[in-house]
Coordinates of C-alpha atoms and ligand atoms in Angstrom, one line a residue:
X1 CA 71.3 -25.5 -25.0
X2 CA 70.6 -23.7 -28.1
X3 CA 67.3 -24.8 -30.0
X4 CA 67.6 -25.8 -33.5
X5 CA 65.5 -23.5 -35.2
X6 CA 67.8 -20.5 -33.7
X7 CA 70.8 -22.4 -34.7
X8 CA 68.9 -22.6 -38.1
X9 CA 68.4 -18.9 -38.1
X10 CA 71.2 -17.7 -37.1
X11 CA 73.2 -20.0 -39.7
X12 CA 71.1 -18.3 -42.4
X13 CA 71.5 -14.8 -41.1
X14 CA 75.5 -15.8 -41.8
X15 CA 75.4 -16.1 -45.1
X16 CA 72.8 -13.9 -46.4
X17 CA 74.4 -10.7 -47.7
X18 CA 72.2 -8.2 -46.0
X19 CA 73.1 -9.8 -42.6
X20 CA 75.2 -7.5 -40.3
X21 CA 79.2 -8.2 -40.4
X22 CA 79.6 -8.9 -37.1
X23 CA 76.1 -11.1 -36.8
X24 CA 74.7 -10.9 -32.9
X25 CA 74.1 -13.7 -30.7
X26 CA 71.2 -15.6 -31.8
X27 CA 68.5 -14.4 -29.0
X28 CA 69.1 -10.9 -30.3
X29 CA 68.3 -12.1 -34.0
X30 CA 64.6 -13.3 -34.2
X31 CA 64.7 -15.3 -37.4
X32 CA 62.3 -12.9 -39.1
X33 CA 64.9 -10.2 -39.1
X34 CA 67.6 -12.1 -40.0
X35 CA 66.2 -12.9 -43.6
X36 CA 64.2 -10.4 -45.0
X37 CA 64.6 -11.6 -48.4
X38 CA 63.4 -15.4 -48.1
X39 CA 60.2 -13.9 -47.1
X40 CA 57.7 -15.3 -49.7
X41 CA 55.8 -11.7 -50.1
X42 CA 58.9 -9.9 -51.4
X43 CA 58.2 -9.9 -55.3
X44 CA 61.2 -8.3 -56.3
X45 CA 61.9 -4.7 -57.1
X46 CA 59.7 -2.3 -59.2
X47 CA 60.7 -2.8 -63.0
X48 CA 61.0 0.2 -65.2
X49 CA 59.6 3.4 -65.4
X50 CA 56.7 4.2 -63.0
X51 CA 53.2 3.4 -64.8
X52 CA 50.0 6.5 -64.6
X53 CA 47.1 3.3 -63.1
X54 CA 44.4 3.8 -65.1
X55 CA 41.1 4.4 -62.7
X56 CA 37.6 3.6 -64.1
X57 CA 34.1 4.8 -63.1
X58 CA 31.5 1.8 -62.1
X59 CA 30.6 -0.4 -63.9
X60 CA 33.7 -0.4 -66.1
X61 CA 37.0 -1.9 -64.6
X62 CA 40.3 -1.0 -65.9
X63 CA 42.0 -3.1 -68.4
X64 CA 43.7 -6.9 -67.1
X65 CA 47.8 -5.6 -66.2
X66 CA 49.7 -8.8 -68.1
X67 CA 52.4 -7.8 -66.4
X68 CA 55.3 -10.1 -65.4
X69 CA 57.2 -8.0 -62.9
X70 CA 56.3 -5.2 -60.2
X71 CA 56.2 -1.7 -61.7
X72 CA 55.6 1.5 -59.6
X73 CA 52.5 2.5 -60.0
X74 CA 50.9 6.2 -59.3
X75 CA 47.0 6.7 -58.1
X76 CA 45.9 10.1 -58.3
X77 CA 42.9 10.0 -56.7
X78 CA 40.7 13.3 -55.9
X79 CA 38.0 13.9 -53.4
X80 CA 35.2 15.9 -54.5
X81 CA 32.1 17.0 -52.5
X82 CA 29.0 17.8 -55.1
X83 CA 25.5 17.3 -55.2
X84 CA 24.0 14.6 -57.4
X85 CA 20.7 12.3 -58.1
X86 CA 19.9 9.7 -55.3
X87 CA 16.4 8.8 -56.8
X88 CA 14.3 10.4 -59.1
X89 CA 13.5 14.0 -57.8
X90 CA 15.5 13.2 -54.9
X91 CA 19.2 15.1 -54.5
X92 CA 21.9 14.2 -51.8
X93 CA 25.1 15.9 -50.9
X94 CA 27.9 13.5 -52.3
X95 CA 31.1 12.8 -51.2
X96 CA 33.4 11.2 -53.5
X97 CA 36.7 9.6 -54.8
X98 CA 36.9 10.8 -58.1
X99 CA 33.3 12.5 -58.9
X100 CA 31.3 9.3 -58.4
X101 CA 29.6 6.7 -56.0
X102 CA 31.7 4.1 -55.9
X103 CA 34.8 5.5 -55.9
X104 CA 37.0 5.0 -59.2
X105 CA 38.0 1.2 -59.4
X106 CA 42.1 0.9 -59.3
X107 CA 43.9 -2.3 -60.5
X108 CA 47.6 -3.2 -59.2
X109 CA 49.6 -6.4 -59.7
X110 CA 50.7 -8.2 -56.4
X111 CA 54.1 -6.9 -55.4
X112 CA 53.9 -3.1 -56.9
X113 CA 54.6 -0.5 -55.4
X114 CA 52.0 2.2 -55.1
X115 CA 52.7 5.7 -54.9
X116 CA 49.4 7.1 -54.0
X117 CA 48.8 10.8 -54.1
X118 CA 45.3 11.9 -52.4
X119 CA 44.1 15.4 -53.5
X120 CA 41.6 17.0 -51.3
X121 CA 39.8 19.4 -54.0
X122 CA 39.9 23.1 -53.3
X123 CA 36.0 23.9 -52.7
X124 CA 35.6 21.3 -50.5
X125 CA 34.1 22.0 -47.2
X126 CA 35.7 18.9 -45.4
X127 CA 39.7 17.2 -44.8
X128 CA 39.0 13.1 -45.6
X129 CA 41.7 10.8 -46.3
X130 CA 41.9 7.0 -47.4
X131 CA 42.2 3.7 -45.4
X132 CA 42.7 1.0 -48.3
X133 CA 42.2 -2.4 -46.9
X134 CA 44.7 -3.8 -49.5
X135 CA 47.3 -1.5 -47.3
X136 CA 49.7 -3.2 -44.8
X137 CA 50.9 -0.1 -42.6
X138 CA 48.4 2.0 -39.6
X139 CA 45.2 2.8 -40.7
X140 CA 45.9 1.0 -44.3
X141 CA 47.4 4.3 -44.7
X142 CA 44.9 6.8 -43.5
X143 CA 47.4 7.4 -40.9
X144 CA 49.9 8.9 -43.8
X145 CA 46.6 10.3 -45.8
X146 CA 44.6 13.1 -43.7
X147 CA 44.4 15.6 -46.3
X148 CA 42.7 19.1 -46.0
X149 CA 40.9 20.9 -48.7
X150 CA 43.1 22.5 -51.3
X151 CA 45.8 19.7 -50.4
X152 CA 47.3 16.7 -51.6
X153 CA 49.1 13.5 -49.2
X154 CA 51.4 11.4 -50.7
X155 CA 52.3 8.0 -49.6
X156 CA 53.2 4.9 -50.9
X157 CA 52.5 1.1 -50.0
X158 CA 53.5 -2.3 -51.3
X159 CA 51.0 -4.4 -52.5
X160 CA 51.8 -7.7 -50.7
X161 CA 48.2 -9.5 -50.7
X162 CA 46.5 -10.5 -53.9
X163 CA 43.0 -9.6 -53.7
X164 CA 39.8 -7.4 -54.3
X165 CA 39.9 -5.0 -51.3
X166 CA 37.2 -2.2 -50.2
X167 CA 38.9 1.7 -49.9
X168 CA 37.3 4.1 -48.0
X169 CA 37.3 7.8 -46.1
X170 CA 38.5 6.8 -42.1
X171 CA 37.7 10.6 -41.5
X172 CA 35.6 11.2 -38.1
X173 CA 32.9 10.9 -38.4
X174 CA 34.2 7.9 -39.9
X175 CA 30.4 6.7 -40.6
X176 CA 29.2 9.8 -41.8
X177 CA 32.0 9.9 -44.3
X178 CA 31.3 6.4 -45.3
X179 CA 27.5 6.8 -45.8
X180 CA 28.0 10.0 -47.8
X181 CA 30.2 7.8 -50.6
X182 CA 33.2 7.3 -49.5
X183 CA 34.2 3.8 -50.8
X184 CA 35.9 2.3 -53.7
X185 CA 37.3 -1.3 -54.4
X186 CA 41.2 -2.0 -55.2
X187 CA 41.8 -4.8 -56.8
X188 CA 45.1 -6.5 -56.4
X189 CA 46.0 -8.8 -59.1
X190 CA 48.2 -11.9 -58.5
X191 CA 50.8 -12.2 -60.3
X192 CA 49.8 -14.7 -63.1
X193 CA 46.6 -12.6 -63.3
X194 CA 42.9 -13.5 -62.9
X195 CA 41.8 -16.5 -65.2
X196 CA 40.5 -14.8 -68.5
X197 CA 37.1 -14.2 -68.7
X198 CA 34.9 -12.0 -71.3
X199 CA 33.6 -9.0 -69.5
X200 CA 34.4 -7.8 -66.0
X201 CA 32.2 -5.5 -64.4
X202 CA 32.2 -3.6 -61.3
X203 CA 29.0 -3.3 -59.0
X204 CA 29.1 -1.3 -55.2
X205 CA 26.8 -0.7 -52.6
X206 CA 25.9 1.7 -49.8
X207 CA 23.2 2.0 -47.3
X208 CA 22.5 6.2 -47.3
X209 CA 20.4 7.5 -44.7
X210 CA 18.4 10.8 -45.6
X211 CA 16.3 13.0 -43.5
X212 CA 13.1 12.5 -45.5
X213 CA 11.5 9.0 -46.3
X214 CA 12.0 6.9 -49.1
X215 CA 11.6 9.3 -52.6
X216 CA 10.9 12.1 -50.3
X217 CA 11.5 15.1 -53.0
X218 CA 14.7 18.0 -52.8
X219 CA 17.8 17.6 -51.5
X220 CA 18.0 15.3 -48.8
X221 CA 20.6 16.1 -45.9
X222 CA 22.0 13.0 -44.1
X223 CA 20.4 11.8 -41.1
X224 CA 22.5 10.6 -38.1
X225 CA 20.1 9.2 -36.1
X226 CA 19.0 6.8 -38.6
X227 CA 22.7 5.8 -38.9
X228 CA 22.8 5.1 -35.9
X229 CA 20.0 3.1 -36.0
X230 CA 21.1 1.5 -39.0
X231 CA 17.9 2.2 -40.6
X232 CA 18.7 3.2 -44.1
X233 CA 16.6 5.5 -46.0
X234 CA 17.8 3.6 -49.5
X235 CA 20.1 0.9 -50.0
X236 CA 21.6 1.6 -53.4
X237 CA 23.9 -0.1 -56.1
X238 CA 26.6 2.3 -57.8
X239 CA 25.5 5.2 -55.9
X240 CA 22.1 6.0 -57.2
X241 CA 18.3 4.7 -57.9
X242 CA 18.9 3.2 -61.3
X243 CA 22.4 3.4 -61.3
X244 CA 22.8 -0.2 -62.5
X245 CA 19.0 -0.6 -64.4
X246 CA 17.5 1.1 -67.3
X247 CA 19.8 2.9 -69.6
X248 CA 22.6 2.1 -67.2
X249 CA 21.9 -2.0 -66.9
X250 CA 25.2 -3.7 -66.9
X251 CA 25.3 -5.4 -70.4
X252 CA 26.2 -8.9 -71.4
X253 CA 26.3 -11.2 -74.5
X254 CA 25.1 -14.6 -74.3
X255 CA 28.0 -17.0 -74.4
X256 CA 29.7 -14.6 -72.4
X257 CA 31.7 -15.4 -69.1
X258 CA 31.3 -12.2 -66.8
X259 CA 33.4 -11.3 -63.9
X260 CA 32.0 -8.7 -60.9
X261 CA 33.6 -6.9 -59.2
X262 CA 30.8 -6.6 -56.2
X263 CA 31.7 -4.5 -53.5
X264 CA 29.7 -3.4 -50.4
X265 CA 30.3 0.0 -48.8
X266 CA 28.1 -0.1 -46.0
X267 CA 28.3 1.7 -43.9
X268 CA 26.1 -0.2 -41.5
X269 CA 24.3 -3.3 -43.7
X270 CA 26.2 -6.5 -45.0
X271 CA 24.7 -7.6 -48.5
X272 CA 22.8 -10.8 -49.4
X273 CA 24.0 -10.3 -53.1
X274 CA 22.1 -12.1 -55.8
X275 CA 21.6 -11.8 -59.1
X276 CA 17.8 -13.4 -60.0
X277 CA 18.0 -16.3 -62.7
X278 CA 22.0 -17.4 -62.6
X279 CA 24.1 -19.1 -60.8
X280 CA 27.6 -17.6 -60.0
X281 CA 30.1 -20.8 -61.3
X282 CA 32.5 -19.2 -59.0
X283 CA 32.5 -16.8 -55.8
X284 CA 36.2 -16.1 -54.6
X285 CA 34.6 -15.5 -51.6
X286 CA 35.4 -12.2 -49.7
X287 CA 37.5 -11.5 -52.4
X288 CA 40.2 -13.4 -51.1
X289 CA 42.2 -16.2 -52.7
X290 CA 40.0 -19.3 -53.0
X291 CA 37.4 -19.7 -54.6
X292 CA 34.1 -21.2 -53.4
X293 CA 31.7 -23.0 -56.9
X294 CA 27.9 -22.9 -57.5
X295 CA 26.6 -20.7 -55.8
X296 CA 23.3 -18.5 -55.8
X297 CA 23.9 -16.0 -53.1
X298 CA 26.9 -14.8 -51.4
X299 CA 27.1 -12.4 -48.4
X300 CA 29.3 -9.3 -48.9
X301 CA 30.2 -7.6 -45.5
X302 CA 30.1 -3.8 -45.1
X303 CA 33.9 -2.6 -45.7
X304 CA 34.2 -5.9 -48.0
X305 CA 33.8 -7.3 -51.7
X306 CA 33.6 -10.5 -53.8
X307 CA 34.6 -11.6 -57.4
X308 CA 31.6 -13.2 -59.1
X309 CA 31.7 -15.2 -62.3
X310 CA 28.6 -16.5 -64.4
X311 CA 28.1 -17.8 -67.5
X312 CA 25.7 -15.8 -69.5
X313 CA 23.5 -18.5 -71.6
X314 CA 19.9 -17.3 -71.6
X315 CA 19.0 -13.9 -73.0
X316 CA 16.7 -11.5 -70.9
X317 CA 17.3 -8.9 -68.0
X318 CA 18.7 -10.4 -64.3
X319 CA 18.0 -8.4 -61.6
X320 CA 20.9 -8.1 -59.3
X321 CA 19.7 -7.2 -55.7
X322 CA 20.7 -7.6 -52.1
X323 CA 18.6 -10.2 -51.1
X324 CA 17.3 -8.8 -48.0
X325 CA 14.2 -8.2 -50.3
X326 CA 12.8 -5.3 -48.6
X327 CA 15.6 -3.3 -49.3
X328 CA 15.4 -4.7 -53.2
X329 CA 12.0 -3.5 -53.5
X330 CA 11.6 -1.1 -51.3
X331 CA 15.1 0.9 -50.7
X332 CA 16.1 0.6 -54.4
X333 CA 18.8 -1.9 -54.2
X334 CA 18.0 -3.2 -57.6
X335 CA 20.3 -3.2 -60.9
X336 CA 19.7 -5.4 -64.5
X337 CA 22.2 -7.8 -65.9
X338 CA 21.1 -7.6 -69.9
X339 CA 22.1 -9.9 -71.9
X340 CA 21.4 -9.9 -75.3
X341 CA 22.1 -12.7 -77.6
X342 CA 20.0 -15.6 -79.3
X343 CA 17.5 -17.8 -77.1
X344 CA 18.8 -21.6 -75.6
X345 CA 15.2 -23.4 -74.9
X346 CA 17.5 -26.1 -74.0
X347 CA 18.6 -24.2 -71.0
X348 CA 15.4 -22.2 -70.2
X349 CA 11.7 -23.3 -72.2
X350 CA 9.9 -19.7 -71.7
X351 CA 6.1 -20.0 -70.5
X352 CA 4.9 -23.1 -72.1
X353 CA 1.8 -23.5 -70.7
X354 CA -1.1 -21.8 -68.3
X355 CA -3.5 -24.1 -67.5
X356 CA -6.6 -23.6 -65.1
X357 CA -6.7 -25.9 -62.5
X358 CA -9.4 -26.2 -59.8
X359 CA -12.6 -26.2 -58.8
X360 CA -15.6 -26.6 -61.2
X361 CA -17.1 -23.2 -62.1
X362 CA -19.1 -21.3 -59.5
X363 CA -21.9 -18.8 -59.8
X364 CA -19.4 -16.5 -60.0
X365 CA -17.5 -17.7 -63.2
X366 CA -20.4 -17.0 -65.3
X367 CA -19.3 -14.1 -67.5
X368 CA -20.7 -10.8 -66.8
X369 CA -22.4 -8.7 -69.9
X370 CA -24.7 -6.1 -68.3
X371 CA -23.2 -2.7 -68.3
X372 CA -22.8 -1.0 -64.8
X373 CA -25.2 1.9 -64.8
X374 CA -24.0 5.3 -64.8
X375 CA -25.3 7.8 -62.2
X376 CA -25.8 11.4 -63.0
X377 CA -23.0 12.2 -60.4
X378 CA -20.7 10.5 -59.0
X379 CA -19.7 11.0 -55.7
X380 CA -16.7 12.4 -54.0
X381 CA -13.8 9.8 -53.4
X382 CA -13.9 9.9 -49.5
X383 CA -10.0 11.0 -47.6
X384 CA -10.6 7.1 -46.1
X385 CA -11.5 5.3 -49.2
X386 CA -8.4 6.4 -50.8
X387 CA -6.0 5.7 -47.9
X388 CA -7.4 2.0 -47.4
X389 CA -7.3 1.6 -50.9
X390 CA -3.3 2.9 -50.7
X391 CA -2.3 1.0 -47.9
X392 CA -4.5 -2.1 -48.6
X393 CA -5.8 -3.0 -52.3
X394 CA -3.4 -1.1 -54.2
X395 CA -0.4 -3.9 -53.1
X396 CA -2.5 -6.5 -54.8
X397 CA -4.5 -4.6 -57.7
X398 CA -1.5 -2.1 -58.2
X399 CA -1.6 1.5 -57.5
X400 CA -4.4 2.5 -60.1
X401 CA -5.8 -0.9 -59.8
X402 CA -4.4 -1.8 -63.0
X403 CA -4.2 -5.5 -61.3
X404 CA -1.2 -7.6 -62.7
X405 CA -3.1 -9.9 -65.9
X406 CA -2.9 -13.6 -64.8
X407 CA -2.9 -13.0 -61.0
X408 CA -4.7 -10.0 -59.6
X409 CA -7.9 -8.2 -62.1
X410 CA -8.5 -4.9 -62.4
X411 CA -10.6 -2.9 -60.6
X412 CA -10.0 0.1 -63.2
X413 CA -12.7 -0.4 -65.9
X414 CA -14.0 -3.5 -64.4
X415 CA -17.5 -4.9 -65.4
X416 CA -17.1 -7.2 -63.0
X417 CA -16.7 -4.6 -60.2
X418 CA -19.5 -2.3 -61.4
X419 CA -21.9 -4.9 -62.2
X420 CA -22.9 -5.6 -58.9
X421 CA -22.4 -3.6 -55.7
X422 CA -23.4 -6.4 -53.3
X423 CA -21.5 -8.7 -54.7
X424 CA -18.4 -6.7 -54.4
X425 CA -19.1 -5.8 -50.7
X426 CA -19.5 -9.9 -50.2
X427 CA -15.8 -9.6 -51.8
X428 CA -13.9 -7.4 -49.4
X429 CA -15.8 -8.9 -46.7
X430 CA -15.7 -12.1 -47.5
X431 CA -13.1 -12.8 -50.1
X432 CA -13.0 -14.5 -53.0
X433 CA -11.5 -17.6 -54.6
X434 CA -12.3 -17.7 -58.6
X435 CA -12.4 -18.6 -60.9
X436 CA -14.1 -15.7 -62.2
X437 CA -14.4 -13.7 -65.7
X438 CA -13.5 -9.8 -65.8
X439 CA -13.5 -8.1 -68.9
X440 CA -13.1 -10.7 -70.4
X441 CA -10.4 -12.5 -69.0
X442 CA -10.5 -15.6 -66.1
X443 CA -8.6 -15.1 -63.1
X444 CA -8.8 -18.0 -60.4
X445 CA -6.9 -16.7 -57.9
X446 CA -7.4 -16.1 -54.1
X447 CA -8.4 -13.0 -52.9
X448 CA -8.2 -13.3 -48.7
X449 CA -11.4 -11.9 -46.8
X450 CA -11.1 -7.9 -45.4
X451 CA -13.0 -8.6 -42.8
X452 CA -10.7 -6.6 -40.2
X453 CA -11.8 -3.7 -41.9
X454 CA -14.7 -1.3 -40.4
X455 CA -17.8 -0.9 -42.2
X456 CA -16.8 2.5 -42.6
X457 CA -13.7 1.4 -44.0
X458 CA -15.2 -1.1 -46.5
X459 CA -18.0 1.7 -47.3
X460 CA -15.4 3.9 -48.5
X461 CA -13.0 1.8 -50.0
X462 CA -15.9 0.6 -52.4
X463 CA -17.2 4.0 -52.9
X464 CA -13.4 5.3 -54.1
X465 CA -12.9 2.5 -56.4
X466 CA -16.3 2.6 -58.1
X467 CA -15.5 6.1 -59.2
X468 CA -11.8 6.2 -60.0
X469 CA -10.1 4.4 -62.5
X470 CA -12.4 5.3 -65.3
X471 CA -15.6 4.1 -63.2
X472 CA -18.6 5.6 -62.5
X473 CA -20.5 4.2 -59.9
X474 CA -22.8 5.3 -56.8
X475 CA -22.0 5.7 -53.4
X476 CA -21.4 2.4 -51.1
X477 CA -23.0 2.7 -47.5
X478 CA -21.8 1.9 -44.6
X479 CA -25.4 0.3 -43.6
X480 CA -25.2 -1.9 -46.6
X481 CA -21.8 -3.2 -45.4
X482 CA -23.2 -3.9 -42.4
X483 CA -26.3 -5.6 -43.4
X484 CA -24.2 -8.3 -45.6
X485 CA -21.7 -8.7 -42.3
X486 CA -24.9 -9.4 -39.8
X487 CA -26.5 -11.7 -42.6
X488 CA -23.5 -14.0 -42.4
X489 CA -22.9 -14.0 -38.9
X490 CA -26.7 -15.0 -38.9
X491 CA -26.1 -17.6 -41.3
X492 CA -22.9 -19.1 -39.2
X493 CA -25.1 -19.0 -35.9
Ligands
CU1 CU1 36.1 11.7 -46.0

């Protein structure tokens, strides 16, 4: 007996024009074949004259489409292989869509047709070709794209999910290609359009893995083995160190919804993506249909993307980061969201207070007025003293031991430093918890004890930060250092 469903199809395949004349028996006709228009992803044929897709450069997205039917679009889309800025001092070997890291945003309407022409620019060394992840067809249509230098592919795809979709170079070695710049986003608009917002902005990153260290100087060549590893040398936004900060911070007015377009390129690391001080009102998650509300940080895969929105109501700078910190602070995946516009102390006070809480005053609050004395000369900054200092002091009193006012006190210029050379050794060794006046200025803090450190150590450390920084003091010895360590283990006995 003959189910219904096949009796169903093949009664539709009957009367739908496209059907064959002489319609086959049913078990020959799978019901998806025998009604290709019903299919809910067929939007129609392209209307009117094919359209030129206008491609943008991050952090600008091309114009909302307001279309109400398909069109036929054209990408041109060229790969060029240049050199550029990775960091400060720092040059990489680029490989690009379009001339930049990301590759050039591109912005369809669910049910186009896209006629995509891939040029391969003449000096390049390598062939690459695109796998767009908005694409149904092998390879999301790096199979129809392998394009050699000096060439152009043509093929063409219809855009049958709405959605923000990651592009990128499928050439082997697919990673390498990948980690050198190879991504863009595609963003496939449905077809009533993305709700209206003020400013949309676009926002990718990469992990790049480079032969030298972290703002190791000169052009960098990519490092495979650290690929491997997945041990990125820099994890970047937009391509660059200060792509998306500085002169390049993304800009906002208050009263201003924004829209990003974040993207992640990989190729190996998946993106805690934050941006400091806001809350995104909506996250369509993965850049798919839905969208998720309130949320602080979302996760961004390698190869994928996701459509943020905020409100901007509070003026000042927002650091956007991946939120796998290290990489923030110490791999350069930092950007700024400015936005400028009047103050709301209903939303957000400012500092309205610092008060000093506590413990009464110690001996060592008591302000400081005798000047350090200054030796005839002062003696050489010891190879130790500086690297302890580097690897140890410097993360809390800042590289010239500037210190950070309300938290950490100078050591540059500090009376309190120079005033008394026992004390300070008692410091290192023993730590110190405030509050305590230096130049002027209370800190009551915590400093932990450095006890782990040699005498040596200590000896030099001291010795390299009473005559740097503007100070002039004598030498520390290592025998002093001891004597204070063996009087307190004495005392503890
Ligand atoms: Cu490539």
């Amino acid at each position: 007996m003959k189910s219904p469903l096949l009796l169903a199809a093949f009664a539709l395949a009957a009367c739908t024009p496209a059907a064959p004349a002489s319609a086959p028996p049913p078990a020959a006709a799978p019901a998806a074949k025998a009604a290709p228009a019903a299919q809910p992803e067929d939007f129609g044929p392209a209307q009117g004259a094919p359209i030129a897709a206008v491609l943008t450069d991050a952090p600008e997205v091309p114009p909302a489409l307001h279309r109400t039917a398909p069109a036929h679009v054209v990408v041109d889309l060229e790969v060029i292989e240049k050199v550029g800025r990775l960091a400060d001092g720092v040059e990489y070997t680029f490989w690009t869509f379009g001339g930049r890291v990301p590759g050039k945003f591109i912005r369809v309407r669910q049910g186009d047709t896209v006629e995509f022409h891939l040029k391969n620019a003449a000096g390049n060394k390598m062939p690459h070709n695109i796998d767009l992840h908005a694409v149904t067809g092998p390879g999301g249509g790096a199979a129809s794209s392998f394009t050699a230098p000096g060439h152009e592919s043509v093929f063409t795809f219809k855009a049958l999910n709405a959605g923000l979709f990651n592009y990128h170079c499928a050439t082997a070695p697919v990673g390498m290609h990948i980690a050198n710049g190879m991504y863009g986003l595609i963003l496939v608009e449905p077809p009533e359009g993305l709700p209206k917002v003020d400013r949309e902005l676009y926002v990718m990153q990469g992990d790049f893995y480079t032969q030298g260290g972290y703002h190791d100087r000169g052009l960098q060549p990519f490092d495979m083995q650290k690929a491997i590893d997945e041990k990125p040398t820099y994890v970047l936004f937009n391509g660059a160190e200060g792509a998306a900060s500085g002169a390049n911070a993304l800009q906002a007015k208050v009263g201003e919804k924004v829209r990003i377009f974040a993207g992640n390129g990989g190729p190996n690391l998946v993106s805690s993506f934050h941006v400091i001080g806001t809350v995104f009102d909506r996250v369509y998650t993965e850049g798919g249909a839905h969208f998720q509300e309130d949320v602080g940080t979302t996760l961004i895969p390698a190869g994928g993307a996701a459509i943020v929105e905020l409100n901007a109501r509070v003026p000042g700078d927002y650091a956007i980061v991946d939120h796998s910190i290290f990489r923030a602070f110490n791999k350069g995946a930092m950007g700024t969201l400015h936005v400028a516009g009047p103050e709301d102390k209903w939303v957000y006070s400012g500092k309205q207070a610092d008060n000093v809480l506590g413990a009464p005053p110690t001996e060592l609050s008591q302000p400081v007025v005798a000047a350090a004395p200054v030796p005839a000369a002062p003696p050489e900054p010891t190879a130790l003293g500086k690297q302890v200092f580097g690897s140890l002091c410097a993360s809390c009193h800042q590289a010239n031991g500037q210190g950070i006012p309300g938290a950490f006190p100078p050591l540059a210029g500090s009376d309190f430093l120079m005033a008394d050379k026992h004390r300070a050794i008692g410091i290192v060794l023993h730590g110190l918890n405030g509050p305590i006046q230096v130049n002027g200025k209370t800190f009551t803090n915590v400093m932990p004890p450095q006890s782990q450190l040699t005498d040596e150590e200590i000896a030099s450390v001291l010795t390299y930060v009473r005559s740097n920084f503007g100070n002039h003091g004598d030498a520390v010895k290592p025998a002093e250092v001891a004597k204070q360590r063996n009087a307190k283990q004495m005392a503890n006995r």
